[in-house]
mmCIF file with all atom_site columns, C-alpha atoms in Angstrom:
data_model
loop_
_atom_site.group_PDB
_atom_site.id
_atom_site.type_symbol
_atom_site.label_atom_id
_atom_site.label_alt_id
_atom_site.label_comp_id
_atom_site.label_asym_id
_atom_site.label_entity_id
_atom_site.label_seq_id
_atom_site.pdbx_PDB_ins_code
_atom_site.Cartn_x
_atom_site.Cartn_y
_atom_site.Cartn_z
_atom_site.occupancy
_atom_site.B_iso_or_equiv
_atom_site.pdbx_formal_charge
_atom_site.auth_seq_id
_atom_site.auth_comp_id
_atom_site.auth_asym_id
_atom_site.auth_atom_id
_atom_site.pdbx_PDB_model_num
ATOM 1   C CA . MET A 1 1   ? 111.402 -53.304 171.416 1.00 45.00 ? 1   MET A CA 1
ATOM 2   C CA . THR A 1 2   ? 113.782 -50.651 170.186 1.00 43.00 ? 2   THR A CA 1
ATOM 3   C CA . TYR A 1 3   ? 112.865 -47.883 167.790 1.00 39.00 ? 3   TYR A CA 1
ATOM 4   C CA . ILE A 1 4   ? 114.791 -49.543 164.907 1.00 40.00 ? 4   ILE A CA 1
ATOM 5   C CA . THR A 1 5   ? 113.135 -52.920 165.488 1.00 39.00 ? 5   THR A CA 1
ATOM 6   C CA . ARG A 1 6   ? 109.655 -51.320 165.515 1.00 41.00 ? 6   ARG A CA 1
ATOM 7   C CA . ALA A 1 7   ? 110.434 -49.321 162.345 1.00 39.00 ? 7   ALA A CA 1
ATOM 8   C CA . THR A 1 8   ? 111.690 -52.446 160.576 1.00 38.00 ? 8   THR A CA 1
ATOM 9   C CA . ALA A 1 9   ? 108.633 -54.432 161.653 1.00 43.00 ? 9   ALA A CA 1
ATOM 10  C CA . ALA A 1 10  ? 106.325 -51.636 160.510 1.00 41.00 ? 10  ALA A CA 1
ATOM 11  C CA . ALA A 1 11  ? 108.077 -51.390 157.129 1.00 39.00 ? 11  ALA A CA 1
ATOM 12  C CA . GLY A 1 12  ? 107.806 -55.164 156.686 1.00 43.00 ? 12  GLY A CA 1
ATOM 13  C CA . ALA A 1 13  ? 104.116 -55.079 157.516 1.00 42.00 ? 13  ALA A CA 1
ATOM 14  C CA . LEU A 1 14  ? 103.519 -52.303 154.982 1.00 37.00 ? 14  LEU A CA 1
ATOM 15  C CA . LEU A 1 15  ? 105.420 -54.151 152.246 1.00 37.00 ? 15  LEU A CA 1
ATOM 16  C CA . ALA A 1 16  ? 103.561 -57.391 152.993 1.00 44.00 ? 16  ALA A CA 1
ATOM 17  C CA . ALA A 1 17  ? 100.196 -55.594 152.944 1.00 42.00 ? 17  ALA A CA 1
ATOM 18  C CA . ALA A 1 18  ? 101.093 -53.997 149.612 1.00 42.00 ? 18  ALA A CA 1
ATOM 19  C CA . GLY A 1 19  ? 101.957 -57.429 148.217 1.00 40.00 ? 19  GLY A CA 1
ATOM 20  C CA . LEU A 1 20  ? 105.601 -56.552 147.684 1.00 39.00 ? 20  LEU A CA 1
ATOM 21  C CA . LEU A 1 21  ? 106.877 -59.284 149.975 1.00 41.00 ? 21  LEU A CA 1
ATOM 22  C CA . THR A 1 22  ? 105.788 -62.618 148.549 1.00 41.00 ? 22  THR A CA 1
ATOM 23  C CA . ALA A 1 23  ? 107.155 -66.070 148.176 1.00 41.00 ? 23  ALA A CA 1
ATOM 24  C CA . GLY A 1 24  ? 108.525 -65.464 144.669 1.00 44.00 ? 24  GLY A CA 1
ATOM 25  C CA . PRO A 1 25  ? 108.947 -69.063 143.453 1.00 46.00 ? 25  PRO A CA 1
ATOM 26  C CA . ALA A 1 26  ? 105.525 -70.069 144.780 1.00 39.00 ? 26  ALA A CA 1
ATOM 27  C CA . GLN A 1 27  ? 103.842 -67.188 142.948 1.00 35.00 ? 27  GLN A CA 1
ATOM 28  C CA . ALA A 1 28  ? 105.728 -68.048 139.733 1.00 43.00 ? 28  ALA A CA 1
ATOM 29  C CA . ALA A 1 29  ? 104.675 -71.700 140.014 1.00 38.00 ? 29  ALA A CA 1
ATOM 30  C CA . ILE A 1 30  ? 101.008 -70.708 140.282 1.00 32.00 ? 30  ILE A CA 1
ATOM 31  C CA . ARG A 1 31  ? 101.245 -68.470 137.188 1.00 40.00 ? 31  ARG A CA 1
ATOM 32  C CA . ASP A 1 32  ? 103.097 -71.179 135.233 1.00 44.00 ? 32  ASP A CA 1
ATOM 33  C CA . SER A 1 33  ? 100.521 -73.883 136.003 1.00 36.00 ? 33  SER A CA 1
ATOM 34  C CA . HIS A 1 34  ? 97.712  -71.628 134.677 1.00 39.00 ? 34  HIS A CA 1
ATOM 35  C CA . PRO A 1 35  ? 99.395  -69.488 132.028 1.00 57.00 ? 35  PRO A CA 1
ATOM 36  C CA . GLY A 1 36  ? 96.199  -67.966 130.662 1.00 85.00 ? 36  GLY A CA 1
ATOM 37  C CA . ASN A 1 37  ? 95.459  -67.390 127.020 1.00 95.00 ? 37  ASN A CA 1
ATOM 38  C CA . TRP A 1 38  ? 95.394  -63.808 125.824 1.00 96.00 ? 38  TRP A CA 1
ATOM 39  C CA . LEU A 1 39  ? 96.017  -61.803 122.674 1.00 97.00 ? 39  LEU A CA 1
ATOM 40  C CA . TYR A 1 40  ? 96.314  -58.084 122.039 1.00 96.00 ? 40  TYR A CA 1
ATOM 41  C CA . LEU A 1 41  ? 94.564  -57.602 118.702 1.00 96.00 ? 41  LEU A CA 1
ATOM 42  C CA . THR A 1 42  ? 94.726  -54.610 116.359 1.00 95.00 ? 42  THR A CA 1
ATOM 43  C CA . VAL A 1 43  ? 93.195  -53.827 112.987 1.00 94.00 ? 43  VAL A CA 1
ATOM 44  C CA . THR A 1 44  ? 94.657  -51.005 110.895 1.00 93.00 ? 44  THR A CA 1
ATOM 45  C CA . LYS A 1 45  ? 93.037  -49.561 107.798 1.00 89.00 ? 45  LYS A CA 1
ATOM 46  C CA . GLY A 1 46  ? 95.383  -49.665 104.836 1.00 80.00 ? 46  GLY A CA 1
ATOM 47  C CA . ASP A 1 47  ? 98.366  -51.899 104.239 1.00 59.00 ? 47  ASP A CA 1
ATOM 48  C CA . ALA A 1 48  ? 100.776 -49.794 106.318 1.00 60.00 ? 48  ALA A CA 1
ATOM 49  C CA . ARG A 1 49  ? 100.705 -48.387 109.840 1.00 60.00 ? 49  ARG A CA 1
ATOM 50  C CA . ALA A 1 50  ? 98.092  -45.670 110.020 1.00 57.00 ? 50  ALA A CA 1
ATOM 51  C CA . ASP A 1 51  ? 96.467  -43.386 112.544 1.00 65.00 ? 51  ASP A CA 1
ATOM 52  C CA . ASP A 1 52  ? 93.191  -45.330 112.356 1.00 69.00 ? 52  ASP A CA 1
ATOM 53  C CA . ILE A 1 53  ? 93.990  -48.321 114.561 1.00 78.00 ? 53  ILE A CA 1
ATOM 54  C CA . ARG A 1 54  ? 91.429  -50.309 116.523 1.00 83.00 ? 54  ARG A CA 1
ATOM 55  C CA . GLY A 1 55  ? 92.606  -52.649 119.221 1.00 92.00 ? 55  GLY A CA 1
ATOM 56  C CA . THR A 1 56  ? 91.519  -54.713 122.184 1.00 93.00 ? 56  THR A CA 1
ATOM 57  C CA . LEU A 1 57  ? 92.847  -57.232 124.657 1.00 95.00 ? 57  LEU A CA 1
ATOM 58  C CA . LEU A 1 58  ? 91.195  -60.640 124.267 1.00 96.00 ? 58  LEU A CA 1
ATOM 59  C CA . LEU A 1 59  ? 91.332  -62.733 127.436 1.00 95.00 ? 59  LEU A CA 1
ATOM 60  C CA . CYS A 1 60  ? 90.184  -66.338 127.310 1.00 95.00 ? 60  CYS A CA 1
ATOM 61  C CA . ASP A 1 61  ? 90.294  -67.593 130.895 1.00 90.00 ? 61  ASP A CA 1
ATOM 62  C CA . PRO A 1 62  ? 87.305  -66.741 131.108 1.00 93.00 ? 62  PRO A CA 1
ATOM 63  C CA . PRO A 1 63  ? 86.449  -65.067 127.768 1.00 94.00 ? 63  PRO A CA 1
ATOM 64  C CA . ARG A 1 64  ? 86.253  -61.256 128.053 1.00 94.00 ? 64  ARG A CA 1
ATOM 65  C CA . GLY A 1 65  ? 87.552  -57.958 126.694 1.00 92.00 ? 65  GLY A CA 1
ATOM 66  C CA . HIS A 1 66  ? 86.279  -58.492 123.139 1.00 91.00 ? 66  HIS A CA 1
ATOM 67  C CA . ALA A 1 67  ? 82.847  -58.020 121.564 1.00 90.00 ? 67  ALA A CA 1
ATOM 68  C CA . ARG A 1 68  ? 82.704  -61.724 120.591 1.00 94.00 ? 68  ARG A CA 1
ATOM 69  C CA . ALA A 1 69  ? 85.144  -63.109 123.172 1.00 95.00 ? 69  ALA A CA 1
ATOM 70  C CA . ALA A 1 70  ? 83.562  -66.537 123.720 1.00 95.00 ? 70  ALA A CA 1
ATOM 71  C CA . GLU A 1 71  ? 83.340  -67.246 119.992 1.00 95.00 ? 71  GLU A CA 1
ATOM 72  C CA . ALA A 1 72  ? 86.884  -65.957 119.300 1.00 96.00 ? 72  ALA A CA 1
ATOM 73  C CA . CYS A 1 73  ? 88.354  -67.960 122.199 1.00 96.00 ? 73  CYS A CA 1
ATOM 74  C CA . GLY A 1 74  ? 86.570  -71.086 120.966 1.00 96.00 ? 74  GLY A CA 1
ATOM 75  C CA . GLU A 1 75  ? 87.946  -70.654 117.455 1.00 95.00 ? 75  GLU A CA 1
ATOM 76  C CA . LEU A 1 76  ? 91.457  -70.057 118.811 1.00 96.00 ? 76  LEU A CA 1
ATOM 77  C CA . ASP A 1 77  ? 91.177  -73.057 121.116 1.00 95.00 ? 77  ASP A CA 1
ATOM 78  C CA . GLY A 1 78  ? 90.329  -75.229 118.104 1.00 95.00 ? 78  GLY A CA 1
ATOM 79  C CA . VAL A 1 79  ? 93.610  -74.277 116.383 1.00 96.00 ? 79  VAL A CA 1
ATOM 80  C CA . ASP A 1 80  ? 95.779  -74.073 119.538 1.00 95.00 ? 80  ASP A CA 1
ATOM 81  C CA . GLY A 1 81  ? 96.106  -70.288 119.182 1.00 96.00 ? 81  GLY A CA 1
ATOM 82  C CA . ASP A 1 82  ? 97.400  -70.381 115.571 1.00 96.00 ? 82  ASP A CA 1
ATOM 83  C CA . ILE A 1 83  ? 95.273  -67.753 113.815 1.00 97.00 ? 83  ILE A CA 1
ATOM 84  C CA . GLY A 1 84  ? 96.590  -68.794 110.398 1.00 94.00 ? 84  GLY A CA 1
ATOM 85  C CA . ARG A 1 85  ? 95.008  -72.249 110.854 1.00 95.00 ? 85  ARG A CA 1
ATOM 86  C CA . ILE A 1 86  ? 91.452  -70.973 111.377 1.00 94.00 ? 86  ILE A CA 1
ATOM 87  C CA . THR A 1 87  ? 89.252  -72.533 108.699 1.00 89.00 ? 87  THR A CA 1
ATOM 88  C CA . ALA A 1 88  ? 88.143  -69.940 106.165 1.00 84.00 ? 88  ALA A CA 1
ATOM 89  C CA . ARG A 1 89  ? 84.408  -69.388 106.004 1.00 83.00 ? 89  ARG A CA 1
ATOM 90  C CA . ASN A 1 90  ? 82.566  -69.657 102.742 1.00 79.00 ? 90  ASN A CA 1
ATOM 91  C CA . GLY A 1 91  ? 80.940  -66.401 101.906 1.00 78.00 ? 91  GLY A CA 1
ATOM 92  C CA . PHE A 1 92  ? 80.716  -63.626 99.402  1.00 88.00 ? 92  PHE A CA 1
ATOM 93  C CA . CYS A 1 93  ? 82.994  -60.616 99.717  1.00 92.00 ? 93  CYS A CA 1
ATOM 94  C CA . PRO A 1 94  ? 82.675  -57.844 97.135  1.00 92.00 ? 94  PRO A CA 1
ATOM 95  C CA . MET A 1 95  ? 85.809  -57.213 95.095  1.00 91.00 ? 95  MET A CA 1
ATOM 96  C CA . ILE A 1 96  ? 86.515  -53.838 96.654  1.00 92.00 ? 96  ILE A CA 1
ATOM 97  C CA . TRP A 1 97  ? 90.095  -52.928 97.525  1.00 94.00 ? 97  TRP A CA 1
ATOM 98  C CA . ALA A 1 98  ? 89.957  -51.556 101.078 1.00 94.00 ? 98  ALA A CA 1
ATOM 99  C CA . PRO A 1 99  ? 92.961  -53.210 102.746 1.00 94.00 ? 99  PRO A CA 1
ATOM 100 C CA . VAL A 1 100 ? 93.203  -53.850 106.467 1.00 94.00 ? 100 VAL A CA 1
ATOM 101 C CA . THR A 1 101 ? 96.134  -55.215 108.444 1.00 94.00 ? 101 THR A CA 1
ATOM 102 C CA . ALA A 1 102 ? 95.386  -57.546 111.336 1.00 95.00 ? 102 ALA A CA 1
ATOM 103 C CA . ARG A 1 103 ? 97.982  -58.017 114.083 1.00 96.00 ? 103 ARG A CA 1
ATOM 104 C CA . ALA A 1 104 ? 98.018  -60.170 117.197 1.00 97.00 ? 104 ALA A CA 1
ATOM 105 C CA . ARG A 1 105 ? 100.562 -60.717 119.922 1.00 97.00 ? 105 ARG A CA 1
ATOM 106 C CA . GLY A 1 106 ? 100.225 -62.517 123.204 1.00 97.00 ? 106 GLY A CA 1
ATOM 107 C CA . GLN A 1 107 ? 100.398 -66.032 124.556 1.00 96.00 ? 107 GLN A CA 1
ATOM 108 C CA . TRP A 1 108 ? 98.486  -69.242 124.072 1.00 96.00 ? 108 TRP A CA 1
ATOM 109 C CA . ASN A 1 109 ? 99.044  -72.290 126.270 1.00 93.00 ? 109 ASN A CA 1
ATOM 110 C CA . GLY A 1 110 ? 102.286 -70.758 127.513 1.00 93.00 ? 110 GLY A CA 1
ATOM 111 C CA . ARG A 1 111 ? 103.703 -70.110 124.030 1.00 94.00 ? 111 ARG A CA 1
ATOM 112 C CA . PRO A 1 112 ? 104.198 -66.675 122.479 1.00 96.00 ? 112 PRO A CA 1
ATOM 113 C CA . VAL A 1 113 ? 101.858 -65.795 119.619 1.00 96.00 ? 113 VAL A CA 1
ATOM 114 C CA . THR A 1 114 ? 102.582 -63.259 116.890 1.00 97.00 ? 114 THR A CA 1
ATOM 115 C CA . PHE A 1 115 ? 100.483 -62.797 113.785 1.00 98.00 ? 115 PHE A CA 1
ATOM 116 C CA . GLN A 1 116 ? 100.314 -60.155 111.059 1.00 97.00 ? 116 GLN A CA 1
ATOM 117 C CA . GLU A 1 117 ? 98.474  -60.292 107.767 1.00 96.00 ? 117 GLU A CA 1
ATOM 118 C CA . THR A 1 118 ? 97.087  -57.714 105.321 1.00 94.00 ? 118 THR A CA 1
ATOM 119 C CA . TYR A 1 119 ? 93.757  -58.572 103.696 1.00 94.00 ? 119 TYR A CA 1
ATOM 120 C CA . ALA A 1 120 ? 92.022  -57.010 100.677 1.00 94.00 ? 120 ALA A CA 1
ATOM 121 C CA . SER A 1 121 ? 89.094  -55.925 102.860 1.00 94.00 ? 121 SER A CA 1
ATOM 122 C CA . ARG A 1 122 ? 87.541  -56.328 106.293 1.00 93.00 ? 122 ARG A CA 1
ATOM 123 C CA . CYS A 1 123 ? 85.131  -58.871 104.785 1.00 93.00 ? 123 CYS A CA 1
ATOM 124 C CA . VAL A 1 124 ? 88.020  -61.060 103.579 1.00 95.00 ? 124 VAL A CA 1
ATOM 125 C CA . MET A 1 125 ? 89.774  -60.703 106.956 1.00 95.00 ? 125 MET A CA 1
ATOM 126 C CA . ASN A 1 126 ? 86.660  -61.862 108.820 1.00 93.00 ? 126 ASN A CA 1
ATOM 127 C CA . ALA A 1 127 ? 86.135  -64.753 106.377 1.00 94.00 ? 127 ALA A CA 1
ATOM 128 C CA . ARG A 1 128 ? 89.685  -65.994 107.024 1.00 95.00 ? 128 ARG A CA 1
ATOM 129 C CA . THR A 1 129 ? 90.055  -65.275 110.753 1.00 96.00 ? 129 THR A CA 1
ATOM 130 C CA . GLY A 1 130 ? 86.543  -65.909 112.045 1.00 93.00 ? 130 GLY A CA 1
ATOM 131 C CA . SER A 1 131 ? 85.583  -63.838 115.068 1.00 94.00 ? 131 SER A CA 1
ATOM 132 C CA . VAL A 1 132 ? 89.122  -63.139 116.243 1.00 96.00 ? 132 VAL A CA 1
ATOM 133 C CA . PHE A 1 133 ? 89.439  -59.693 114.616 1.00 95.00 ? 133 PHE A CA 1
ATOM 134 C CA . SER A 1 134 ? 85.703  -58.834 114.745 1.00 91.00 ? 134 SER A CA 1
ATOM 135 C CA . LEU A 1 135 ? 86.370  -56.027 117.179 1.00 86.00 ? 135 LEU A CA 1
ATOM 136 C CA . ASP A 1 136 ? 83.065  -54.258 116.523 1.00 77.00 ? 136 ASP A CA 1
ATOM 137 C CA . GLY A 1 137 ? 80.859  -57.210 117.407 1.00 57.00 ? 137 GLY A CA 1
#
């Protein structure tokens, strides 16, 4: 074996070990058949962008990354990832103006998801979105 052949073989082995040489279409096919459901969720105090932003990545295959991941994933599964279709809960929320803006972006069943809504208070947000934006548990 010549020096160049050995160097090329060594470089190929390093790239393969690092996972940089893969069968591209095969890897893409695996990801496409199991797209995974995930949302990056944020809650901002006030009705505009503010410095006080809470956020988390909700993963649903299996549920993790969120204080109430299993419950949130179940609610999202029931509405095919459409947060606006979550059935509002009956409950009492005091009439206090303390607006919060809830945002979500990600993918559900292979489709992009974007959501943004400002609610009068955290109580109203939780009543309308279930566990999805309950980032504190």
